[in-house]
Amino acid sequence: MVSYHPPKHFEKKIPAGDDRTRLVCNQCEWVHYENPKIIVGLVPIYEGKILLCNRAIEPRQGYWTIPAGFMELKETAEAGAKREAWEEACVQVEINALLGVYSIPRAGQVHLIYRAVMDKPEFAAGPESHDVRLFAWEDIPWDNLAFLSNHWALQHYYQSREWDHFAPFGVPDEDVDEVSGRTT
Amino acid sequence: MVSYHPPKHFEKKIPAGDDRTRLVCNQCEWVHYENPKIIVGLVPIYEGKILLCNRAIEPRQGYWTIPAGFMELKETAEAGAKREAWEEACVQVEINALLGVYSIPRAGQVHLIYRAVMDKPEFAAGPESHDVRLFAWEDIPWDNLAFLSNHWALQHYYQSREWDHFAPFGVPDEDVDEVSGRTT
Ligand SMILES: [Zn+2]
Ligand SMILES: [Zn+2]
């Protein structure tokens, strides 16, 4: 995969009519607006167990995560989450709730994480996973989860597992500073 | 504001290791990933009335909308929605619910729309608004709303106005095809 960094022929300046610094191509004045990106993912559940993927790629290779990734154009958030589950864990699921809406200013991301059910225990490692496994709640590898947001999604799944309709959770109060991007 | 269209020195091709067409700079091979953008907005309520802005800018100049716009980097979704309310309607609000999560594949957008309360009737037209007004429910200018998503947010506000905690609404079933981007 090619670098996410903008090329050298872009420079930071404030375009006419704008009020903040943007990346502007110094050859054609095209403005590259950088906006927050959406991560879509889901917590796949089979008979009370949770499906996790062991990452075969960086970042956090070898650590466990729920299926999640960048939302693409031409899909809904739910379709994107199901696509990621299919790509990473070869699993088909039905979404039944929006579990979390997590803003992570530090990373320029908003995560939309769903709760989903598997109707049969069929899954396999996709190309980005070393391994995919169902974990009972007491066996979740907390010390080897890939991302802080995995902790949120799993805890929020567990808190709301008996609920049908509920407001999605946000970033837990104790982690808001950690993900704010503020340095003070 | 400068064009959102990518410059001529970008061409569409599939980068190595990727599985879809992207915009690639033909001078330096930088890949311009286009991902869905997040629109953040809110329905501002004062004593049961709803604050709407008459748009001073295209698209849909002269039509009414809730305060909403592109989420920026380095802010949470809630902070972005409050920023838009401040910029467009000079109003300070408190958010008390996530009303809707609307995926609009046709536009490459996800809208995160909140319900918010004003504690005093203080507001004014910001630079992007001709006029800002409080409307009773029966006076909402349905035929002069700027966007389909305004209809959703207002109807969903009204349906849930007595509710404290609820799952956010999505795009109404009858409008899913309209916003899908599918041409069949
Ligand atoms: Zn250029
Ligand atoms: Zn280039």
XYZ file of C-alpha atoms and ligand atoms in Angstrom:
370
model
C 0.000 0.000 0.000
C 1.290 3.422 -0.925
C 2.101 6.094 1.652
C -0.681 8.174 3.173
C 1.625 11.180 3.375
C 0.917 13.946 0.882
C 3.536 14.548 -1.780
C 6.248 17.181 -1.621
C 4.548 19.364 -4.237
C 1.807 20.133 -1.735
C 2.335 22.947 0.734
C 0.396 24.184 3.754
C -1.473 27.434 3.253
C -4.861 29.064 3.791
C -6.855 29.066 0.536
C -8.837 32.185 -0.428
C -12.190 32.219 1.348
C -11.135 29.614 3.864
C -10.180 30.068 7.505
C -7.708 27.295 8.119
C -4.494 25.844 6.804
C -4.940 23.229 4.071
C -2.624 21.232 1.832
C -2.438 22.964 -1.554
C -0.724 21.667 -4.708
C 1.909 24.224 -5.674
C 1.555 23.262 -9.352
C -2.189 23.684 -9.840
C -3.544 25.197 -6.589
C -5.793 22.213 -5.967
C -6.755 22.045 -2.291
C -6.495 18.650 -0.653
C -9.090 18.850 2.115
C -8.230 16.454 4.885
C -11.331 15.439 6.789
C -11.839 12.901 9.519
C -12.121 9.360 8.259
C -14.749 6.863 9.266
C -13.767 3.491 10.671
C -16.574 0.937 10.494
C -16.529 -2.293 12.445
C -18.595 -4.720 14.423
C -18.571 -7.109 17.352
C -19.606 -10.499 15.908
C -21.451 -12.687 18.436
C -22.139 -16.418 18.256
C -24.006 -17.940 21.189
C -22.566 -15.385 23.598
C -19.018 -15.759 22.310
C -17.126 -13.008 20.524
C -15.216 -13.394 17.276
C -11.791 -11.726 17.218
C -9.131 -11.548 14.503
C -5.404 -11.830 15.059
C -3.836 -9.177 12.849
C -1.481 -10.343 10.079
C -0.597 -6.770 9.127
C 0.821 -3.657 10.742
C -0.026 -1.725 12.785
C -0.302 -4.084 15.765
C 0.484 -7.283 13.921
C -0.114 -10.314 16.148
C -2.655 -8.513 18.337
C -6.381 -9.227 18.488
C -9.081 -6.960 17.129
C -12.712 -6.909 16.118
C -13.194 -6.700 12.331
C -12.960 -3.003 11.414
C -11.467 -0.753 8.766
C -11.872 2.354 6.656
C -15.349 2.916 5.248
C -15.254 3.156 1.454
C -17.242 5.294 -0.968
C -20.501 3.865 -2.346
C -21.427 1.908 0.747
C -23.446 2.574 3.879
C -21.738 2.400 7.269
C -23.501 -0.900 8.013
C -22.494 -2.373 4.643
C -18.916 -1.280 5.287
C -18.838 -2.968 8.686
C -20.204 -6.190 7.167
C -17.641 -5.965 4.336
C -14.805 -5.706 6.858
C -16.169 -8.726 8.771
C -16.251 -10.669 5.525
C -12.754 -9.576 4.424
C -11.012 -10.115 7.751
C -12.913 -13.050 9.215
C -14.840 -14.618 6.300
C -17.961 -14.310 8.403
C -21.496 -13.276 7.492
C -23.443 -11.421 10.158
C -26.618 -9.503 10.814
C -26.259 -6.134 12.493
C -28.721 -5.498 15.309
C -27.503 -2.336 17.069
C -25.127 0.603 16.814
C -22.882 0.036 19.816
C -20.541 2.995 19.733
C -19.783 6.300 18.035
C -16.221 7.049 19.062
C -14.566 10.312 18.038
C -10.770 10.095 18.070
C -9.488 13.601 17.219
C -5.886 12.486 17.751
C -6.211 10.141 14.774
C -8.719 12.205 12.768
C -11.221 9.365 12.982
C -14.777 8.574 13.967
C -15.490 4.902 14.654
C -18.971 3.525 14.035
C -19.064 0.127 15.728
C -22.047 -2.211 15.493
C -23.238 -5.290 17.356
C -23.857 -8.236 15.061
C -24.946 -11.858 15.301
C -23.606 -14.880 13.452
C -26.232 -17.537 12.806
C -23.626 -20.278 12.440
C -20.015 -20.688 13.636
C -18.495 -20.351 10.174
C -15.451 -18.134 9.824
C -11.818 -18.220 8.681
C -8.774 -15.982 8.561
C -8.931 -13.510 5.684
C -5.748 -12.158 4.070
C -5.247 -9.539 6.819
C -5.643 -12.045 9.688
C -3.345 -14.765 11.046
C -6.149 -16.390 12.949
C -9.800 -15.872 13.829
C -11.339 -17.311 16.992
C -14.459 -17.257 19.136
C -13.745 -16.166 22.710
C -15.911 -16.576 25.778
C -16.097 -13.291 27.715
C -13.748 -14.606 30.426
C -11.167 -15.641 27.834
C -10.848 -12.341 25.977
C -7.124 -11.553 25.578
C -7.360 -8.087 27.163
C -3.593 -7.634 27.299
C -3.222 -8.463 23.638
C -5.956 -6.352 22.063
C -4.716 -4.263 19.148
C -6.384 -0.937 19.899
C -7.870 1.036 22.796
C -11.089 1.214 20.767
C -11.339 -2.603 20.953
C -11.554 -2.316 24.731
C -14.379 0.221 24.417
C -16.365 -1.834 21.916
C -16.030 -5.052 23.913
C -16.916 -3.429 27.246
C -19.857 -1.611 25.655
C -21.029 -4.797 24.002
C -20.981 -6.520 27.376
C -22.809 -3.702 29.171
C -25.592 -3.620 26.596
C -25.785 -7.290 25.667
C -29.336 -7.653 27.045
C -30.585 -4.364 25.560
C -32.545 -4.039 22.340
C -32.646 -0.273 21.835
C -30.156 2.117 23.349
C -28.178 5.247 22.643
C -24.740 4.298 21.304
C -21.842 4.683 23.704
C -19.087 7.262 23.241
C -15.441 7.303 24.291
C -15.328 6.526 28.039
C -14.686 9.640 30.148
C -11.366 8.289 31.409
C -10.013 7.980 27.851
C -11.241 11.271 26.372
C -7.985 13.099 27.095
C -5.894 10.205 25.777
C -7.542 10.400 22.332
C -8.098 14.168 22.180
C -4.859 15.065 20.479
C -4.461 17.910 22.984
C -0.992 18.089 24.402
C -1.769 20.100 27.523
C -13.518 28.210 -2.036
C -11.389 26.201 -4.411
C -12.763 23.306 -6.431
C -13.201 19.906 -4.829
C -12.307 18.185 -8.094
C -8.880 16.555 -8.202
C -6.302 18.097 -10.541
C -5.548 16.875 -14.040
C -2.222 15.393 -12.990
C -4.088 12.711 -11.057
C -5.277 9.634 -12.895
C -7.474 6.700 -11.932
C -5.647 3.422 -11.394
C -5.354 0.526 -8.964
C -2.275 0.986 -6.754
C -0.078 -2.049 -5.981
C -1.540 -4.067 -3.116
C -4.941 -2.426 -3.415
C -8.147 -3.813 -4.888
C -9.912 -0.742 -6.206
C -9.414 2.239 -8.438
C -7.909 5.299 -6.730
C -6.740 8.716 -7.835
C -2.950 8.612 -8.249
C -0.646 11.556 -8.966
C 1.141 10.814 -12.233
C 4.129 12.873 -11.102
C 4.908 11.236 -7.780
C 2.578 8.207 -7.486
C 0.923 9.600 -4.364
C -2.470 7.972 -3.847
C -5.321 10.312 -3.023
C -7.673 8.078 -1.029
C -11.204 9.368 -1.249
C -13.217 8.271 1.734
C -16.720 9.162 2.839
C -16.945 12.506 4.581
C -18.732 13.192 7.829
C -21.399 15.860 8.033
C -22.115 16.961 11.597
C -25.179 18.959 12.548
C -27.868 19.417 15.130
C -31.492 20.324 15.660
C -31.469 23.296 18.076
C -34.564 23.445 20.289
C -35.835 26.354 22.356
C -39.052 25.792 24.298
C -40.314 23.311 21.712
C -39.431 25.525 18.770
C -36.797 24.625 16.202
C -34.062 26.938 14.981
C -33.481 26.905 11.214
C -31.039 28.842 9.027
C -31.812 30.333 5.640
C -28.799 29.557 3.459
C -26.827 32.506 2.068
C -24.568 30.221 0.014
C -24.889 27.569 -2.659
C -25.970 24.841 -2.843
C -29.618 25.585 -2.063
C -29.227 29.287 -1.353
C -32.449 30.737 0.062
C -33.633 27.399 1.469
C -33.897 26.471 5.133
C -31.634 24.030 6.928
C -30.541 22.928 10.351
C -26.961 23.990 11.177
C -24.672 21.336 9.666
C -21.435 21.044 7.738
C -18.237 19.076 7.202
C -16.583 17.772 10.332
C -13.006 19.036 10.617
C -9.860 17.383 11.921
C -9.006 17.809 15.615
C -12.581 17.924 16.848
C -15.105 15.386 18.080
C -18.356 14.924 16.173
C -20.266 16.716 18.949
C -17.798 19.612 18.993
C -18.108 19.873 15.207
C -21.907 20.031 15.367
C -21.716 22.761 18.028
C -19.152 24.643 15.940
C -21.481 24.589 12.928
C -24.366 25.874 15.094
C -22.146 28.678 16.292
C -20.844 29.565 12.810
C -24.195 29.457 11.009
C -26.623 30.596 13.694
C -24.479 32.239 16.398
C -26.145 29.966 18.900
C -24.763 28.065 21.854
C -26.388 24.736 22.616
C -26.096 21.633 24.741
C -26.317 18.306 22.921
C -28.548 15.739 24.605
C -28.964 12.912 22.074
C -27.682 11.478 18.815
C -30.765 11.697 16.626
C -29.617 10.187 13.351
C -26.786 8.369 11.619
C -27.590 8.751 7.941
C -25.429 7.039 5.320
C -25.707 8.706 1.901
C -23.605 6.597 -0.496
C -24.688 8.756 -3.440
C -22.857 11.718 -1.902
C -20.098 9.760 -0.151
C -21.306 11.073 3.203
C -22.369 9.961 6.653
C -24.417 12.496 8.614
C -24.235 12.519 12.401
C -27.128 14.680 13.571
C -27.703 15.549 17.225
C -30.590 16.961 19.265
C -29.608 20.057 21.215
C -31.204 22.558 23.560
C -30.764 26.324 23.701
C -31.092 27.753 27.199
C -31.944 31.205 25.882
C -33.362 32.516 22.586
C -30.129 34.154 21.485
C -29.076 33.637 17.868
C -28.219 35.551 14.716
C -27.338 34.937 11.085
C -23.718 33.886 10.638
C -21.834 34.624 7.388
C -23.346 31.590 5.623
C -26.951 32.451 6.580
C -29.374 35.124 5.339
C -31.647 34.658 8.300
C -32.094 32.454 11.357
C -35.503 31.857 12.933
C -37.317 29.781 15.531
C -40.186 27.778 14.035
C -43.079 26.121 15.817
C -43.547 22.563 14.517
C -46.661 23.571 12.536
C -44.793 26.439 10.864
C -41.799 24.499 9.543
C -41.279 25.437 5.867
C -41.366 21.852 4.600
C -41.479 22.909 0.944
C -38.451 25.131 1.355
C -36.066 22.887 3.241
C -32.625 22.716 1.655
C -31.927 18.983 1.835
C -33.742 15.671 2.099
C -31.673 15.006 5.231
C -33.339 18.036 6.883
C -36.694 16.275 6.521
C -35.279 13.165 8.196
C -33.709 15.050 11.093
C -36.822 17.118 11.777
C -39.212 14.143 11.575
C -36.901 12.065 13.773
C -36.598 14.894 16.251
C -40.365 15.091 16.473
C -40.826 11.319 16.872
C -38.299 11.127 19.693
C -38.888 14.484 21.377
C -40.130 12.883 24.624
C -37.425 10.191 24.698
C -34.259 10.361 26.749
C -32.295 7.364 25.472
C -32.858 5.770 22.093
C -31.066 4.187 19.167
C -30.365 6.839 16.527
C -32.536 6.758 13.444
C -31.218 5.864 9.990
C -32.324 6.862 6.510
C -36.076 6.144 6.252
C -36.808 2.986 4.236
C -38.634 4.954 1.558
C -35.557 7.097 0.853
C -32.846 4.410 0.916
C -32.929 3.894 -2.866
C -32.953 7.630 -3.523
C -29.648 8.113 -1.674
C -28.002 4.796 -2.556
C -26.206 5.964 -5.671
C -27.397 2.777 -7.386
C -28.768 3.441 -10.819
C -30.732 0.217 -11.214
Zn -1.604 20.003 -8.760
Zn 2.432 14.150 -7.040
